[in-house]
mmCIF file of C-alpha atoms in Angstrom:
data_model
loop_
_atom_site.group_PDB
_atom_site.id
_atom_site.type_symbol
_atom_site.label_atom_id
_atom_site.label_comp_id
_atom_site.label_asym_id
_atom_site.label_seq_id
_atom_site.Cartn_x
_atom_site.Cartn_y
_atom_site.Cartn_z
ATOM 1 C CA MET A 1 -25.190 11.016 1.101
ATOM 2 C CA ALA A 2 -23.556 10.217 -2.249
ATOM 3 C CA THR A 3 -24.336 12.664 -5.069
ATOM 4 C CA LEU A 4 -23.043 10.149 -7.603
ATOM 5 C CA THR A 5 -23.893 6.442 -7.854
ATOM 6 C CA LYS A 6 -22.262 3.716 -9.901
ATOM 7 C CA ASN A 7 -25.326 3.737 -12.174
ATOM 8 C CA ASP A 8 -24.477 7.324 -13.163
ATOM 9 C CA ILE A 9 -21.107 6.279 -14.551
ATOM 10 C CA LYS A 10 -20.700 5.804 -18.285
ATOM 11 C CA ILE A 11 -19.250 2.412 -19.197
ATOM 12 C CA THR A 12 -17.488 1.640 -22.472
ATOM 13 C CA ARG A 13 -16.673 -2.056 -22.643
ATOM 14 C CA THR A 14 -13.710 -3.554 -24.419
ATOM 15 C CA GLU A 15 -14.521 -5.255 -27.718
ATOM 16 C CA THR A 16 -12.331 -8.271 -26.888
ATOM 17 C CA SER A 17 -11.576 -9.481 -23.371
ATOM 18 C CA LYS A 18 -8.136 -10.988 -22.732
ATOM 19 C CA ILE A 19 -9.217 -12.884 -19.609
ATOM 20 C CA SER A 20 -9.232 -16.285 -21.371
ATOM 21 C CA SER A 21 -5.487 -15.961 -21.996
ATOM 22 C CA ILE A 22 -4.612 -15.431 -18.322
ATOM 23 C CA ASP A 23 -3.264 -18.277 -16.181
ATOM 24 C CA PHE A 24 -4.838 -17.484 -12.825
ATOM 25 C CA ASN A 25 -2.853 -20.306 -11.209
ATOM 26 C CA ASN A 26 0.449 -18.531 -11.911
ATOM 27 C CA LEU A 27 -0.018 -14.836 -11.261
ATOM 28 C CA ALA A 28 2.942 -12.570 -10.617
ATOM 29 C CA PHE A 29 2.271 -9.412 -8.640
ATOM 30 C CA GLY A 30 1.082 -6.437 -10.682
ATOM 31 C CA GLN A 31 2.119 -7.779 -14.103
ATOM 32 C CA VAL A 32 -1.247 -8.650 -15.661
ATOM 33 C CA PHE A 33 -3.948 -6.000 -16.004
ATOM 34 C CA SER A 34 -7.713 -6.298 -16.174
ATOM 35 C CA ASP A 35 -9.843 -5.323 -19.162
ATOM 36 C CA HIS A 36 -11.001 -1.921 -17.931
ATOM 37 C CA MET A 37 -9.984 1.111 -15.902
ATOM 38 C CA LEU A 38 -11.735 4.072 -14.345
ATOM 39 C CA THR A 39 -10.730 7.547 -15.477
ATOM 40 C CA CYS A 40 -11.735 10.977 -14.216
ATOM 41 C CA ASP A 41 -10.397 14.404 -15.180
ATOM 42 C CA TYR A 42 -10.005 17.612 -13.220
ATOM 43 C CA LYS A 43 -10.191 20.703 -15.405
ATOM 44 C CA ASP A 44 -11.822 24.118 -15.388
ATOM 45 C CA GLY A 45 -11.684 24.090 -11.598
ATOM 46 C CA LYS A 46 -13.670 20.913 -10.935
ATOM 47 C CA TRP A 47 -13.645 17.129 -11.129
ATOM 48 C CA HIS A 48 -15.727 15.821 -14.021
ATOM 49 C CA LYS A 49 -17.793 12.659 -13.928
ATOM 50 C CA PRO A 50 -15.717 9.444 -13.928
ATOM 51 C CA GLU A 51 -16.187 6.750 -16.527
ATOM 52 C CA VAL A 52 -15.109 3.151 -17.103
ATOM 53 C CA VAL A 53 -13.152 2.567 -20.313
ATOM 54 C CA PRO A 54 -11.037 -0.236 -21.804
ATOM 55 C CA TYR A 55 -7.595 -0.499 -20.198
ATOM 56 C CA GLY A 56 -4.994 1.061 -22.459
ATOM 57 C CA PRO A 57 -2.361 3.748 -23.004
ATOM 58 C CA ILE A 58 -2.976 7.400 -22.258
ATOM 59 C CA THR A 59 -1.616 10.402 -24.162
ATOM 60 C CA LEU A 60 0.090 13.324 -22.446
ATOM 61 C CA ASP A 61 1.672 16.532 -23.685
ATOM 62 C CA PRO A 62 5.479 16.651 -23.166
ATOM 63 C CA SER A 63 4.978 19.740 -21.002
ATOM 64 C CA SER A 64 2.574 17.984 -18.615
ATOM 65 C CA LYS A 65 3.666 18.954 -15.135
ATOM 66 C CA ILE A 66 3.781 15.370 -13.858
ATOM 67 C CA PHE A 67 7.013 14.996 -15.861
ATOM 68 C CA HIS A 68 8.608 18.094 -14.404
ATOM 69 C CA TYR A 69 7.356 18.617 -10.856
ATOM 70 C CA GLY A 70 6.169 15.196 -9.793
ATOM 71 C CA GLN A 71 2.627 15.877 -8.610
ATOM 72 C CA SER A 72 1.627 12.239 -8.287
ATOM 73 C CA ILE A 73 -0.112 10.292 -5.526
ATOM 74 C CA PHE A 74 -1.519 6.778 -5.301
ATOM 75 C CA GLU A 75 -3.167 4.183 -3.119
ATOM 76 C CA GLY A 76 -3.017 0.401 -2.886
ATOM 77 C CA MET A 77 -5.957 -1.837 -1.993
ATOM 78 C CA LYS A 78 -7.418 -5.223 -2.897
ATOM 79 C CA ALA A 79 -10.698 -6.899 -3.844
ATOM 80 C CA TYR A 80 -11.483 -10.460 -2.779
ATOM 81 C CA LYS A 81 -14.021 -13.075 -3.785
ATOM 82 C CA ASP A 82 -15.254 -15.831 -1.473
ATOM 83 C CA ASN A 83 -16.418 -19.350 -2.354
ATOM 84 C CA ASN A 84 -19.947 -18.082 -2.990
ATOM 85 C CA GLY A 85 -18.721 -15.531 -5.511
ATOM 86 C CA ASP A 86 -19.421 -12.575 -3.229
ATOM 87 C CA ARG A 87 -16.962 -9.678 -3.579
ATOM 88 C CA PHE A 88 -15.355 -7.692 -0.785
ATOM 89 C CA LEU A 89 -13.070 -4.727 -0.102
ATOM 90 C CA PHE A 90 -11.021 -4.143 3.045
ATOM 91 C CA ARG A 91 -11.329 -0.770 4.798
ATOM 92 C CA PRO A 92 -11.791 1.141 1.512
ATOM 93 C CA MET A 93 -12.753 4.453 3.108
ATOM 94 C CA ASP A 94 -9.329 4.551 4.759
ATOM 95 C CA ASN A 95 -7.838 4.564 1.272
ATOM 96 C CA VAL A 96 -10.181 7.323 0.131
ATOM 97 C CA LYS A 97 -9.322 9.538 3.075
ATOM 98 C CA ARG A 98 -5.583 8.896 2.782
ATOM 99 C CA LEU A 99 -5.628 9.680 -0.948
ATOM 100 C CA ASN A 100 -7.128 13.067 -0.153
ATOM 101 C CA LEU A 101 -4.653 13.616 2.670
ATOM 102 C CA SER A 102 -1.865 12.998 0.153
ATOM 103 C CA ALA A 103 -3.600 15.249 -2.373
ATOM 104 C CA LYS A 104 -3.770 18.143 0.054
ATOM 105 C CA ARG A 105 -0.054 17.872 0.871
ATOM 106 C CA LEU A 106 0.890 17.934 -2.819
ATOM 107 C CA ALA A 107 -1.504 20.773 -3.724
ATOM 108 C CA ILE A 108 -3.686 18.435 -5.782
ATOM 109 C CA PRO A 109 -7.473 19.045 -5.710
ATOM 110 C CA GLU A 110 -9.156 16.586 -3.380
ATOM 111 C CA LEU A 111 -11.379 13.994 -5.021
ATOM 112 C CA PRO A 112 -15.060 13.672 -4.025
ATOM 113 C CA GLU A 113 -15.354 10.498 -1.962
ATOM 114 C CA ASP A 114 -18.332 9.234 -3.954
ATOM 115 C CA TYR A 115 -16.370 9.598 -7.212
ATOM 116 C CA PHE A 116 -13.768 7.236 -5.778
ATOM 117 C CA MET A 117 -16.086 4.674 -4.177
ATOM 118 C CA GLU A 118 -18.896 4.637 -6.744
ATOM 119 C CA GLY A 119 -16.364 4.651 -9.571
ATOM 120 C CA LEU A 120 -14.560 1.710 -8.014
ATOM 121 C CA LYS A 121 -17.811 -0.206 -7.585
ATOM 122 C CA ALA A 122 -18.711 0.374 -11.224
ATOM 123 C CA LEU A 123 -15.275 -0.801 -12.342
ATOM 124 C CA LEU A 124 -15.440 -3.940 -10.201
ATOM 125 C CA ASP A 125 -18.916 -4.727 -11.512
ATOM 126 C CA VAL A 126 -17.552 -4.717 -15.047
ATOM 127 C CA ASP A 127 -14.364 -6.642 -14.202
ATOM 128 C CA GLN A 128 -15.712 -8.897 -11.463
ATOM 129 C CA ASP A 129 -14.514 -12.021 -13.285
ATOM 130 C CA TRP A 130 -10.953 -10.737 -12.870
ATOM 131 C CA ILE A 131 -11.052 -11.169 -9.080
ATOM 132 C CA PRO A 132 -9.124 -14.415 -8.437
ATOM 133 C CA THR A 133 -10.342 -17.125 -6.111
ATOM 134 C CA ASN A 134 -7.017 -18.956 -5.819
ATOM 135 C CA GLU A 135 -5.525 -19.174 -2.327
ATOM 136 C CA GLY A 136 -3.240 -16.217 -1.693
ATOM 137 C CA SER A 137 -4.434 -14.266 -4.741
ATOM 138 C CA SER A 138 -6.549 -11.126 -4.994
ATOM 139 C CA LEU A 139 -7.347 -8.295 -7.359
ATOM 140 C CA TYR A 140 -4.840 -5.556 -6.598
ATOM 141 C CA ILE A 141 -6.353 -2.094 -7.042
ATOM 142 C CA ARG A 142 -4.238 0.952 -7.848
ATOM 143 C CA PRO A 143 -6.012 4.337 -7.598
ATOM 144 C CA TYR A 144 -3.762 7.276 -8.518
ATOM 145 C CA VAL A 145 -3.824 10.959 -9.412
ATOM 146 C CA PHE A 146 -1.257 12.892 -11.415
ATOM 147 C CA ALA A 147 -0.841 16.341 -12.955
ATOM 148 C CA THR A 148 -1.790 16.648 -16.619
ATOM 149 C CA GLY A 149 -1.786 20.451 -16.852
ATOM 150 C CA ASN A 150 0.842 21.874 -19.193
ATOM 151 C CA GLY A 151 3.684 24.324 -18.665
ATOM 152 C CA PHE A 152 7.257 24.644 -17.434
ATOM 153 C CA HIS A 153 6.457 27.128 -14.691
ATOM 154 C CA ALA A 154 7.157 25.677 -11.227
ATOM 155 C CA SER A 155 3.638 25.772 -9.825
ATOM 156 C CA PRO A 156 0.722 23.387 -9.244
ATOM 157 C CA ALA A 157 -0.983 22.161 -12.398
ATOM 158 C CA ASP A 158 -4.447 23.312 -13.456
ATOM 159 C CA ALA A 159 -5.499 19.851 -14.671
ATOM 160 C CA TYR A 160 -5.219 16.335 -13.223
ATOM 161 C CA LYS A 161 -6.266 12.801 -14.023
ATOM 162 C CA PHE A 162 -7.566 10.198 -11.575
ATOM 163 C CA ILE A 163 -7.297 6.566 -12.672
ATOM 164 C CA ILE A 164 -8.109 3.254 -11.032
ATOM 165 C CA ALA A 165 -6.384 0.299 -12.678
ATOM 166 C CA THR A 166 -6.509 -3.271 -11.409
ATOM 167 C CA ALA A 167 -4.282 -6.327 -11.627
ATOM 168 C CA PRO A 168 -5.091 -9.898 -10.581
ATOM 169 C CA SER A 169 -2.063 -10.831 -8.492
ATOM 170 C CA GLY A 170 -0.448 -13.564 -6.491
ATOM 171 C CA ALA A 171 1.793 -13.074 -3.465
ATOM 172 C CA TYR A 172 3.946 -9.922 -3.332
ATOM 173 C CA PHE A 173 6.792 -11.648 -1.491
ATOM 174 C CA SER A 174 7.529 -15.334 -1.081
ATOM 175 C CA GLY A 175 9.401 -16.377 2.027
ATOM 176 C CA LYS A 176 11.314 -14.251 4.468
ATOM 177 C CA VAL A 177 13.547 -11.282 3.658
ATOM 178 C CA ASN A 178 16.923 -10.195 4.958
ATOM 179 C CA VAL A 179 17.280 -6.448 5.493
ATOM 180 C CA LEU A 180 20.026 -3.862 5.928
ATOM 181 C CA ILE A 181 19.654 -1.021 8.425
ATOM 182 C CA GLU A 182 20.252 2.158 6.440
ATOM 183 C CA GLU A 183 22.322 4.923 8.040
ATOM 184 C CA GLN A 184 23.315 7.160 5.126
ATOM 185 C CA TYR A 185 20.192 7.675 3.056
ATOM 186 C CA SER A 186 16.800 8.763 4.382
ATOM 187 C CA ARG A 187 13.352 7.897 3.139
ATOM 188 C CA SER A 188 11.845 11.193 4.268
ATOM 189 C CA ALA A 189 12.342 14.180 6.561
ATOM 190 C CA ASN A 190 10.421 16.196 9.130
ATOM 191 C CA GLY A 191 7.989 18.530 7.418
ATOM 192 C CA GLY A 192 8.229 16.539 4.201
ATOM 193 C CA VAL A 193 5.846 14.203 2.400
ATOM 194 C CA GLY A 194 6.787 10.884 4.020
ATOM 195 C CA PHE A 195 3.276 10.469 5.464
ATOM 196 C CA ALA A 196 1.743 10.830 1.977
ATOM 197 C CA LYS A 197 1.676 8.164 -0.711
ATOM 198 C CA ALA A 198 3.584 10.317 -3.164
ATOM 199 C CA GLY A 199 5.318 8.665 -6.088
ATOM 200 C CA GLY A 200 8.563 10.485 -5.344
ATOM 201 C CA ASN A 201 8.827 8.829 -1.927
ATOM 202 C CA TYR A 202 9.261 5.490 -3.634
ATOM 203 C CA ALA A 203 11.518 6.728 -6.433
ATOM 204 C CA GLY A 204 13.963 7.944 -3.780
ATOM 205 C CA GLN A 205 14.053 4.491 -2.180
ATOM 206 C CA PHE A 206 15.189 2.564 -5.221
ATOM 207 C CA TYR A 207 18.866 3.538 -5.259
ATOM 208 C CA PRO A 208 19.622 2.791 -1.561
ATOM 209 C CA THR A 209 17.652 -0.437 -1.881
ATOM 210 C CA GLN A 210 19.707 -1.468 -4.891
ATOM 211 C CA LEU A 211 22.895 -0.802 -2.916
ATOM 212 C CA ALA A 212 21.558 -3.091 -0.193
ATOM 213 C CA LYS A 213 20.715 -5.774 -2.757
ATOM 214 C CA ASP A 214 24.253 -5.573 -4.103
ATOM 215 C CA LYS A 215 25.394 -6.536 -0.590
ATOM 216 C CA GLY A 216 23.086 -9.556 -0.478
ATOM 217 C CA TYR A 217 20.037 -8.065 1.283
ATOM 218 C CA GLN A 218 16.515 -7.861 -0.119
ATOM 219 C CA GLN A 219 15.388 -4.642 1.535
ATOM 220 C CA VAL A 220 16.405 -1.814 3.846
ATOM 221 C CA ILE A 221 15.206 -0.689 7.244
ATOM 222 C CA TRP A 222 14.897 3.081 7.123
ATOM 223 C CA THR A 223 16.038 5.096 10.125
ATOM 224 C CA ASP A 224 15.241 8.651 11.193
ATOM 225 C CA ASP A 225 16.709 11.383 9.012
ATOM 226 C CA THR A 226 18.487 13.297 11.793
ATOM 227 C CA THR A 227 20.393 10.820 13.962
ATOM 228 C CA HIS A 228 19.715 7.446 12.283
ATOM 229 C CA GLU A 229 19.217 6.077 15.795
ATOM 230 C CA TYR A 230 15.623 4.863 15.376
ATOM 231 C CA ILE A 231 14.095 2.392 12.953
ATOM 232 C CA GLU A 232 11.082 3.717 11.066
ATOM 233 C CA GLU A 233 9.970 1.648 8.066
ATOM 234 C CA ALA A 234 10.906 -1.575 6.269
ATOM 235 C CA GLY A 235 11.316 -0.805 2.587
ATOM 236 C CA ALA A 236 7.884 0.412 1.456
ATOM 237 C CA MET A 237 6.156 -1.053 4.508
ATOM 238 C CA ASN A 238 5.627 -0.242 8.162
ATOM 239 C CA VAL A 239 7.872 -2.291 10.440
ATOM 240 C CA PHE A 240 7.007 -4.272 13.565
ATOM 241 C CA VAL A 241 9.397 -5.749 16.136
ATOM 242 C CA ARG A 242 8.595 -8.399 18.736
ATOM 243 C CA ILE A 243 10.763 -8.233 21.843
ATOM 244 C CA ASN A 244 9.870 -11.074 24.184
ATOM 245 C CA ASP A 245 6.072 -11.051 23.935
ATOM 246 C CA THR A 246 5.553 -7.356 23.188
ATOM 247 C CA LEU A 247 4.891 -6.126 19.657
ATOM 248 C CA LEU A 248 6.465 -2.729 18.925
ATOM 249 C CA THR A 249 6.031 -0.290 16.063
ATOM 250 C CA SER A 250 7.025 3.309 15.473
ATOM 251 C CA PRO A 251 4.482 6.107 15.876
ATOM 252 C CA VAL A 252 3.319 7.740 12.654
ATOM 253 C CA SER A 253 4.714 11.181 11.884
ATOM 254 C CA ASP A 254 5.572 13.491 8.999
ATOM 255 C CA ARG A 255 8.034 10.795 7.926
ATOM 256 C CA ILE A 256 6.027 7.614 8.417
ATOM 257 C CA LEU A 257 2.989 6.440 6.477
ATOM 258 C CA ASP A 258 -0.155 5.751 8.480
ATOM 259 C CA GLY A 259 -0.518 2.267 7.035
ATOM 260 C CA ILE A 260 -3.964 0.663 6.915
ATOM 261 C CA THR A 261 -2.469 -2.773 7.541
ATOM 262 C CA ARG A 262 -0.448 -1.278 10.401
ATOM 263 C CA LYS A 263 -3.600 0.052 12.060
ATOM 264 C CA SER A 264 -5.353 -3.261 11.532
ATOM 265 C CA ILE A 265 -2.501 -5.211 13.121
ATOM 266 C CA LEU A 266 -2.483 -3.008 16.211
ATOM 267 C CA GLN A 267 -6.233 -3.307 16.684
ATOM 268 C CA LEU A 268 -6.261 -7.031 15.988
ATOM 269 C CA ALA A 269 -3.278 -7.687 18.287
ATOM 270 C CA GLU A 270 -5.092 -5.942 21.133
ATOM 271 C CA ALA A 271 -8.164 -8.099 20.510
ATOM 272 C CA GLU A 272 -5.982 -11.230 20.451
ATOM 273 C CA GLY A 273 -4.401 -10.351 23.795
ATOM 274 C CA ILE A 274 -1.002 -9.459 22.346
ATOM 275 C CA LYS A 275 0.704 -6.616 24.188
ATOM 276 C CA THR A 276 1.604 -3.730 21.880
ATOM 277 C CA GLU A 277 3.628 -0.557 22.267
ATOM 278 C CA VAL A 278 3.682 2.325 19.797
ATOM 279 C CA ARG A 279 6.972 4.054 20.476
ATOM 280 C CA LYS A 280 10.339 4.826 18.973
ATOM 281 C CA VAL A 281 12.621 1.796 18.725
ATOM 282 C CA LYS A 282 16.364 2.402 18.774
ATOM 283 C CA VAL A 283 18.688 0.463 16.485
ATOM 284 C CA SER A 284 20.844 -0.179 19.557
ATOM 285 C CA GLU A 285 17.823 -1.726 21.319
ATOM 286 C CA LEU A 286 17.267 -3.987 18.344
ATOM 287 C CA VAL A 287 20.909 -5.100 18.293
ATOM 288 C CA GLU A 288 20.960 -5.709 22.036
ATOM 289 C CA ALA A 289 17.706 -7.674 21.887
ATOM 290 C CA SER A 290 19.163 -9.844 19.146
ATOM 291 C CA LYS A 291 22.298 -10.495 21.177
ATOM 292 C CA ASN A 292 20.446 -11.422 24.382
ATOM 293 C CA GLY A 293 17.801 -13.512 22.633
ATOM 294 C CA SER A 294 14.788 -11.337 23.392
ATOM 295 C CA LEU A 295 14.279 -10.344 19.728
ATOM 296 C CA LYS A 296 11.716 -12.898 18.596
ATOM 297 C CA GLU A 297 10.371 -11.435 15.352
ATOM 298 C CA MET A 298 10.516 -8.589 12.850
ATOM 299 C CA PHE A 299 8.133 -8.093 9.960
ATOM 300 C CA GLY A 300 6.973 -5.546 7.446
ATOM 301 C CA ALA A 301 3.286 -4.733 7.049
ATOM 302 C CA GLY A 302 1.498 -3.321 4.027
ATOM 303 C CA THR A 303 -1.370 -3.878 1.625
ATOM 304 C CA ALA A 304 0.557 -5.795 -1.028
ATOM 305 C CA ALA A 305 2.240 -8.378 1.221
ATOM 306 C CA VAL A 306 -0.044 -8.002 4.286
ATOM 307 C CA ILE A 307 2.799 -9.234 6.521
ATOM 308 C CA SER A 308 6.314 -10.063 5.325
ATOM 309 C CA PRO A 309 8.546 -11.809 7.917
ATOM 310 C CA ILE A 310 12.140 -10.613 8.261
ATOM 311 C CA SER A 311 14.713 -13.381 8.778
ATOM 312 C CA GLY A 312 17.607 -11.162 9.826
ATOM 313 C CA PHE A 313 19.212 -7.752 9.564
ATOM 314 C CA GLY A 314 22.607 -6.296 8.839
ATOM 315 C CA PHE A 315 24.123 -3.389 10.741
ATOM 316 C CA ARG A 316 27.629 -1.900 10.430
ATOM 317 C CA GLY A 317 29.120 -5.006 8.922
ATOM 318 C CA ASP A 318 27.496 -7.496 11.286
ATOM 319 C CA ASP A 319 24.550 -9.775 10.528
ATOM 320 C CA PHE A 320 21.923 -10.710 13.088
ATOM 321 C CA GLU A 321 19.719 -13.726 12.486
ATOM 322 C CA ILE A 322 16.179 -13.836 13.833
ATOM 323 C CA PRO A 323 15.181 -17.390 14.833
ATOM 324 C CA GLU A 324 11.914 -18.866 13.583
ATOM 325 C CA GLN A 325 9.079 -19.090 16.090
ATOM 326 C CA ASP A 326 6.775 -22.095 16.277
ATOM 327 C CA GLN A 327 3.785 -19.807 16.859
ATOM 328 C CA SER A 328 4.786 -16.456 15.447
ATOM 329 C CA PHE A 329 2.787 -13.276 15.842
ATOM 330 C CA ALA A 330 3.362 -12.654 12.120
ATOM 331 C CA SER A 331 1.605 -15.815 10.989
ATOM 332 C CA GLN A 332 -1.124 -15.505 13.626
ATOM 333 C CA LEU A 333 -1.981 -11.931 12.658
ATOM 334 C CA LYS A 334 -1.659 -12.456 8.912
ATOM 335 C CA ASN A 335 -3.951 -15.471 9.003
ATOM 336 C CA ARG A 336 -6.562 -13.512 10.952
ATOM 337 C CA ILE A 337 -6.432 -10.505 8.632
ATOM 338 C CA VAL A 338 -6.596 -12.608 5.462
ATOM 339 C CA ALA A 339 -9.479 -14.642 6.893
ATOM 340 C CA ILE A 340 -11.412 -11.413 7.499
ATOM 341 C CA GLN A 341 -10.538 -10.033 4.056
ATOM 342 C CA THR A 342 -11.670 -13.204 2.262
ATOM 343 C CA ASN A 343 -14.865 -13.722 4.299
ATOM 344 C CA LYS A 344 -13.574 -16.881 5.968
ATOM 345 C CA ALA A 345 -13.981 -15.449 9.467
ATOM 346 C CA GLU A 346 -16.236 -13.086 11.350
ATOM 347 C CA ASP A 347 -15.332 -9.405 11.124
ATOM 348 C CA PRO A 348 -15.952 -7.847 14.549
ATOM 349 C CA PHE A 349 -14.266 -4.600 13.477
ATOM 350 C CA GLY A 350 -16.444 -3.719 10.492
ATOM 351 C CA TRP A 351 -13.459 -3.674 8.118
ATOM 352 C CA ARG A 352 -14.873 -5.871 5.370
ATOM 353 C CA VAL A 353 -17.145 -4.138 2.851
ATOM 354 C CA LYS A 354 -19.338 -6.268 0.621
ATOM 355 C CA LEU A 355 -19.849 -5.026 -2.916
#
């Protein structure tokens, strides 16, 4: 039972809303921010009560440990509004639990679940008009925690800040992407923090991704850190491969994020009668399947894009095109997930949470 409710949360409203200046018909992803944010501080050995305040800059001491030792974790989720104006979240408790899983791995104090959920509800009550109703749009929600404690000593901080900021957003990707299979750089390693949503995981991806872009690709397919024989993730997303009529994805591990969209796709595919296999997929298997015509689809899966089709991949100087399918698994599964998220279809899984 929650010890905190949204009615317990102090709310300080902005004096002037900027919502009238926003063109909701032309929203980029994560570039426009709502009027308010939730903040909550950890100090003196405990999390203090969250509050909703106007969105704006924060002040940190130059010795704050976030700048020096990178204790930073985050989540990504969305809020939706249907034609009746009702508001919904998608599997929010999965985000809460994964945030705390990430926190534990980075020696950050775990956040009380009711602080997260009740704080989010209070924030979305205040900024409910910021949830778009345009097709393909949603309110992107970014909960994150970072070290604010001071000092140059290499140790966990003694103070942290939890923030939830939101951004009305359009599509993350438009169209298909062409990817390069990465064999030199690794996203993560055994025993590391690849399974956590740690900021440093993504910082380490930018340079190899830029190298791939310089070669004409939009993203990279990460391979295992030891042999580079197996595909693992697609950029910042989980990766799926369709060989003939079987949908394959890598098992989660120390190196691979347990994606909420990934889990949803597997469960939904089973319900739709699509055969799935969770197993390691060799790069050589992918190449061979492309050559013999059994590779039907590849796509990335994550909260921001939901599903992002991959049009082809590069490997050791060769490019392999993936033909378009008239009835692709990617479009079938994305349409079903989005319909559940936006209350346009029944939700037999209990994923949709009405606010």
